[in-house]
PDB file of C-alpha atoms in Angstrom:
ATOM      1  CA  UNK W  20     -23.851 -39.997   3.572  1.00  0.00           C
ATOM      2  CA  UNK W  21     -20.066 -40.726   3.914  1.00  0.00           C
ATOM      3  CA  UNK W  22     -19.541 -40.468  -0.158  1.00  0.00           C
ATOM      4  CA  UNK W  23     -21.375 -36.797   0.685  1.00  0.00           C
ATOM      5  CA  UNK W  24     -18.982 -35.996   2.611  1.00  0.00           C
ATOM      6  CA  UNK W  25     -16.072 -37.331   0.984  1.00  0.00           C
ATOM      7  CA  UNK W  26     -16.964 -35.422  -2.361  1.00  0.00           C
ATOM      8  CA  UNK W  27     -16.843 -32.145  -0.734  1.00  0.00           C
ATOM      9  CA  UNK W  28     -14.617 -32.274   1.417  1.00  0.00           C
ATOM     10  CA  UNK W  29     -11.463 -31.528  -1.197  1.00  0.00           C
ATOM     11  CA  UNK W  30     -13.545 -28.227  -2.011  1.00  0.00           C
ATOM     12  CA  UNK W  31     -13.752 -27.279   1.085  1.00  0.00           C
ATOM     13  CA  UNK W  32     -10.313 -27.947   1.909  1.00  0.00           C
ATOM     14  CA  UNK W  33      -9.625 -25.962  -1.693  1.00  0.00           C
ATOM     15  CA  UNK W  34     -11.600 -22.924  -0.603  1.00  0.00           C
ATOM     16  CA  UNK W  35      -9.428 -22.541   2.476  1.00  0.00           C
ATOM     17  CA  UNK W  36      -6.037 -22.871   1.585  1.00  0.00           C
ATOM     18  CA  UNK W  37      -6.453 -20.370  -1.513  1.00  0.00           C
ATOM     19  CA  UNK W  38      -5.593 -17.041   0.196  1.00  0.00           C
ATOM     20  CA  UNK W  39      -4.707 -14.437  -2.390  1.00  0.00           C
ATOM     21  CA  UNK W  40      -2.333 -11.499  -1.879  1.00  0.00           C
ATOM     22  CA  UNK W  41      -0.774  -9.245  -4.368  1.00  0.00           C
ATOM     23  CA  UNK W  42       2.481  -8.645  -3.909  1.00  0.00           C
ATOM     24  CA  UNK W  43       3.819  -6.604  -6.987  1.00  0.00           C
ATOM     25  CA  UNK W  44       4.406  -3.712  -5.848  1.00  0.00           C
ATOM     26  CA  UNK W  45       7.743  -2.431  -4.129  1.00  0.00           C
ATOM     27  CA  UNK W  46       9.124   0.656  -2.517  1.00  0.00           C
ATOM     28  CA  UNK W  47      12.486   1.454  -3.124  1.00  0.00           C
ATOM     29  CA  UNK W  48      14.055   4.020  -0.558  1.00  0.00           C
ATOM     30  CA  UNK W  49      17.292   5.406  -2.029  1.00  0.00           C
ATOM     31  CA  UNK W  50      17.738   8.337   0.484  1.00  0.00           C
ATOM     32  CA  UNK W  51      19.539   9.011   3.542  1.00  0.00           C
ATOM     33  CA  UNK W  52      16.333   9.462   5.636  1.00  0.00           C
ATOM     34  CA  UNK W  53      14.174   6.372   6.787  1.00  0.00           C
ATOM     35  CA  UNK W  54      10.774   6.697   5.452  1.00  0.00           C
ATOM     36  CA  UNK W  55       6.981   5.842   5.352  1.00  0.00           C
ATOM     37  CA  UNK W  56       4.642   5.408   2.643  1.00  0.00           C
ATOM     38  CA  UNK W  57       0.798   5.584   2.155  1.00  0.00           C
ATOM     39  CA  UNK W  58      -0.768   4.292  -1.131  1.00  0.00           C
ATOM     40  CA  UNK W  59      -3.965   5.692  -2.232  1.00  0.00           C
ATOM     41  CA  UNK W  60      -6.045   5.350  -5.069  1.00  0.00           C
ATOM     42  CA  UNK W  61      -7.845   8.634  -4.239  1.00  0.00           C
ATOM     43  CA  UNK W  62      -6.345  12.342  -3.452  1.00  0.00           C
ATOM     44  CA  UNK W  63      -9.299  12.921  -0.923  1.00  0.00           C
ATOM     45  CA  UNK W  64      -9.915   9.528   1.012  1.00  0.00           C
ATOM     46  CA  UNK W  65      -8.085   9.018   4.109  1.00  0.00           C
ATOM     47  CA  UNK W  66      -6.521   6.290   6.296  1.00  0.00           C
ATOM     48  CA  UNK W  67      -7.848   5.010   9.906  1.00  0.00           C
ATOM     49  CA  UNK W  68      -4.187   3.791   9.979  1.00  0.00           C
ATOM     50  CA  UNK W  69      -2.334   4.874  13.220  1.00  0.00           C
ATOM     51  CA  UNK W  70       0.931   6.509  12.790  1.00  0.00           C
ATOM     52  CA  UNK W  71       2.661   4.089  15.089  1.00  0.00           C
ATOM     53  CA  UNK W  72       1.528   1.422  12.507  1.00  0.00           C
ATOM     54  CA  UNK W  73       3.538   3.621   9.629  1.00  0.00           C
ATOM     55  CA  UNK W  74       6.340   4.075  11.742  1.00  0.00           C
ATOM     56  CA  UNK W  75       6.823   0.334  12.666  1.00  0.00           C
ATOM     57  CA  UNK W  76       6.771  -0.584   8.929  1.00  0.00           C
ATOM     58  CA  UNK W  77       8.952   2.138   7.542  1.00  0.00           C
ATOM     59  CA  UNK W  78      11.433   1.509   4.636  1.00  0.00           C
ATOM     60  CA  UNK W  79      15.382   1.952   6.387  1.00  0.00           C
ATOM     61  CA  UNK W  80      17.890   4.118   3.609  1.00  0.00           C
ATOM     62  CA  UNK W  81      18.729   1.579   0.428  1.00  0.00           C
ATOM     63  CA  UNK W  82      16.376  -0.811   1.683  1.00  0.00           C
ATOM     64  CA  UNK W  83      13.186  -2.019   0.255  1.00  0.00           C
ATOM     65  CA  UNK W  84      10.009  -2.868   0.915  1.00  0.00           C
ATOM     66  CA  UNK W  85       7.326  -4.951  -0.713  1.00  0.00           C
ATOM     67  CA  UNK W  86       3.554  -3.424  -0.224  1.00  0.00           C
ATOM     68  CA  UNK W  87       0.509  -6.104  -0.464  1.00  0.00           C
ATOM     69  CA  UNK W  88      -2.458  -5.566  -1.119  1.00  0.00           C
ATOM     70  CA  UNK W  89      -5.370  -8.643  -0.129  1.00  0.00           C
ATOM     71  CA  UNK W  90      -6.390 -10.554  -3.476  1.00  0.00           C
ATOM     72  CA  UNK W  91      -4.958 -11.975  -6.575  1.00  0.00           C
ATOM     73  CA  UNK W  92      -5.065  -8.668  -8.651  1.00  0.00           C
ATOM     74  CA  UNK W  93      -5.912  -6.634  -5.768  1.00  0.00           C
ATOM     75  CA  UNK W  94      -3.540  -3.489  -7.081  1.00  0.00           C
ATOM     76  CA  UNK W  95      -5.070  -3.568 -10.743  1.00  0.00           C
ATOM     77  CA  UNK W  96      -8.580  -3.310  -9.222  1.00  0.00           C
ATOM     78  CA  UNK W  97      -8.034  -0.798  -6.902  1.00  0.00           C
ATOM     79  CA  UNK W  98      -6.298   1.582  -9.598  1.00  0.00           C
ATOM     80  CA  UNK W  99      -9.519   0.967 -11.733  1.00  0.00           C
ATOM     81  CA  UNK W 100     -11.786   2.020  -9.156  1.00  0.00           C
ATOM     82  CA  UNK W 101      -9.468   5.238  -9.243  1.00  0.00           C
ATOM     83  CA  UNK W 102     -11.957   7.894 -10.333  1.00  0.00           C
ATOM     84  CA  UNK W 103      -7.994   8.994 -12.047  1.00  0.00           C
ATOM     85  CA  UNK W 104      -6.742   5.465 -12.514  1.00  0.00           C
ATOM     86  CA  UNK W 105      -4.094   6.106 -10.657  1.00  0.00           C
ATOM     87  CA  UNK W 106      -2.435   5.405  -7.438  1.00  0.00           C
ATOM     88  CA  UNK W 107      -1.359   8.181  -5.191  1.00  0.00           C
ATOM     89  CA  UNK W 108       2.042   7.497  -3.325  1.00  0.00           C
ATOM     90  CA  UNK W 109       2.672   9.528   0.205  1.00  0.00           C
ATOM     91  CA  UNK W 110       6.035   9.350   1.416  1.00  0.00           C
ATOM     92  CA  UNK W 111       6.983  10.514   4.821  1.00  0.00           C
ATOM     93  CA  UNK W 112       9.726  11.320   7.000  1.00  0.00           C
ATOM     94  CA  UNK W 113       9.490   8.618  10.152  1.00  0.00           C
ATOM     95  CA  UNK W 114      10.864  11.257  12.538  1.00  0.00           C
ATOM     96  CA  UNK W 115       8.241  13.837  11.493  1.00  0.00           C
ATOM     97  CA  UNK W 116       5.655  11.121  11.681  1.00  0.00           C
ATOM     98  CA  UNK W 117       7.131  10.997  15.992  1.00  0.00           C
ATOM     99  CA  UNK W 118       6.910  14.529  16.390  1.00  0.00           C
ATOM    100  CA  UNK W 119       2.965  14.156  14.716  1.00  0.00           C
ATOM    101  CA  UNK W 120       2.125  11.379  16.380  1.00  0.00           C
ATOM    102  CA  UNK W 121       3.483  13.408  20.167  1.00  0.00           C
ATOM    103  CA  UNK W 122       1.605  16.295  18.962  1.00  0.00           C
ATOM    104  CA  UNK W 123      -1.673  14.128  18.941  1.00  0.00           C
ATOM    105  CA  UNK W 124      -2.276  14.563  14.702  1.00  0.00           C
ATOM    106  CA  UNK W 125      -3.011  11.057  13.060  1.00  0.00           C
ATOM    107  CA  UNK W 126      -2.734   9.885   9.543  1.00  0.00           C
ATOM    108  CA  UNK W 127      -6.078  11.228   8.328  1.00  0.00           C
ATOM    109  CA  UNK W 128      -4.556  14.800   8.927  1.00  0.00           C
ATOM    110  CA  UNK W 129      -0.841  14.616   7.310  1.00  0.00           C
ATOM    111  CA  UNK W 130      -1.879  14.025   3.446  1.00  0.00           C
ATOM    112  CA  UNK W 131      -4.458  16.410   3.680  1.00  0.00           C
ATOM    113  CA  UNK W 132      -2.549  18.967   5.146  1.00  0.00           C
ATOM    114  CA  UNK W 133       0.314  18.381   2.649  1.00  0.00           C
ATOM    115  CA  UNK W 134       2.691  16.846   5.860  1.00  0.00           C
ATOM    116  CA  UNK W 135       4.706  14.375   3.314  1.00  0.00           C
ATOM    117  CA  UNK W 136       7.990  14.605   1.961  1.00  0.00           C
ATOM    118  CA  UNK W 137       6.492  13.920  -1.586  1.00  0.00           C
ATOM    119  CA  UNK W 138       3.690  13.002  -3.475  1.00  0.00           C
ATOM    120  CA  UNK W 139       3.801  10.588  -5.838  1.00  0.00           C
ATOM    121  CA  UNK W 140       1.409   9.734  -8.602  1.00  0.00           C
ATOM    122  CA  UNK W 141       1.271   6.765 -10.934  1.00  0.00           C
ATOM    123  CA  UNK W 142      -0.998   5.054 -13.890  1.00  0.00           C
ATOM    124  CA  UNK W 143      -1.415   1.618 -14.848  1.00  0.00           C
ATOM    125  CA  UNK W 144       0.888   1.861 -17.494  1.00  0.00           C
ATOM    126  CA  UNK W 145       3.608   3.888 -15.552  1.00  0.00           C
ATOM    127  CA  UNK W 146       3.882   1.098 -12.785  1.00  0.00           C
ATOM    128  CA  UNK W 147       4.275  -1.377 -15.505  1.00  0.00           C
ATOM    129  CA  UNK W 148       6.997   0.213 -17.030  1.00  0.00           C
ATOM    130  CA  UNK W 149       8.521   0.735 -13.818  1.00  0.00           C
ATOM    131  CA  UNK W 150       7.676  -3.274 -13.304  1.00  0.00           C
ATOM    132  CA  UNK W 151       5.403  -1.864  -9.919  1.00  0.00           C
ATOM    133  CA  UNK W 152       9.017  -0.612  -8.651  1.00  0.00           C
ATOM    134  CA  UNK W 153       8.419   2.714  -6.690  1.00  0.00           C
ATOM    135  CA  UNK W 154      11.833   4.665  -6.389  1.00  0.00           C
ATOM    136  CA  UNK W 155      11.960   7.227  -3.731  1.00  0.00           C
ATOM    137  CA  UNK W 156      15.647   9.394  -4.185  1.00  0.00           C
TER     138      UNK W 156
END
């Protein structure tokens, strides 16, 4: 029983320590204003995010900001379940966000309703040009 339990026990050791997360993807914020982003891979699906959650990871003037996604290719799959193949960038202001957030709206309401600074849209093939660098002027 103890060679049993010796033989798995490097797989199951294996299994837990191999935690993918795909972190290609970056959000450059080269304007004056701090902002927050919301990457989609669909026009019409919305977040259960709150909008204290977008304002506590906004992206300060000339900084930037890494965005994961959970998996080892996790961005390349969710662009091909894109029924556009295409990711959907929403950029917005973090002081309109407070005066949304005081006015009781939440983030399933702004895209929607067109409450972003800009829309961004990219394929596969324009993030990898771009090396999965998202510039935001």
């Amino acid at each position: 029983m103890k060679k049993l339990i010796l033989l798995f026990a490097p797989i199951l050791l294996t299994g837990c320590i191999m935690d993918y997360t795909d972190y290609r993807m970056s959000v450059i914020n080269n304007s004056q204003a701090r902002i927050a982003v919301e990457v989609s891979n669909d026009t019409t699906k919305r977040t259960n995010n709150e909008i204290a959650y977008y304002i506590s990871e906004s992206i300060a003037p000339s900084d930037t900001s890494l965005i994961s996604k959970s998996g080892e290719n996790a961005w390349l799959e969710y662009i091909k379940q894109s029924k556009s193949k295409s990711l959907y960038i929403y950029v917005f202001s973090t002081d309109s966000l407070a005066k949304y957030q005081r006015g009781g709206a939440d983030m399933s309401y702004l895209p929607g309703n067109k409450k972003y600074l800009k829309r961004l849209e990219y394929s596969l093939d324009e993030l990898t040009a771009t090396n999965w660098q998202i510039m935001y002027k």
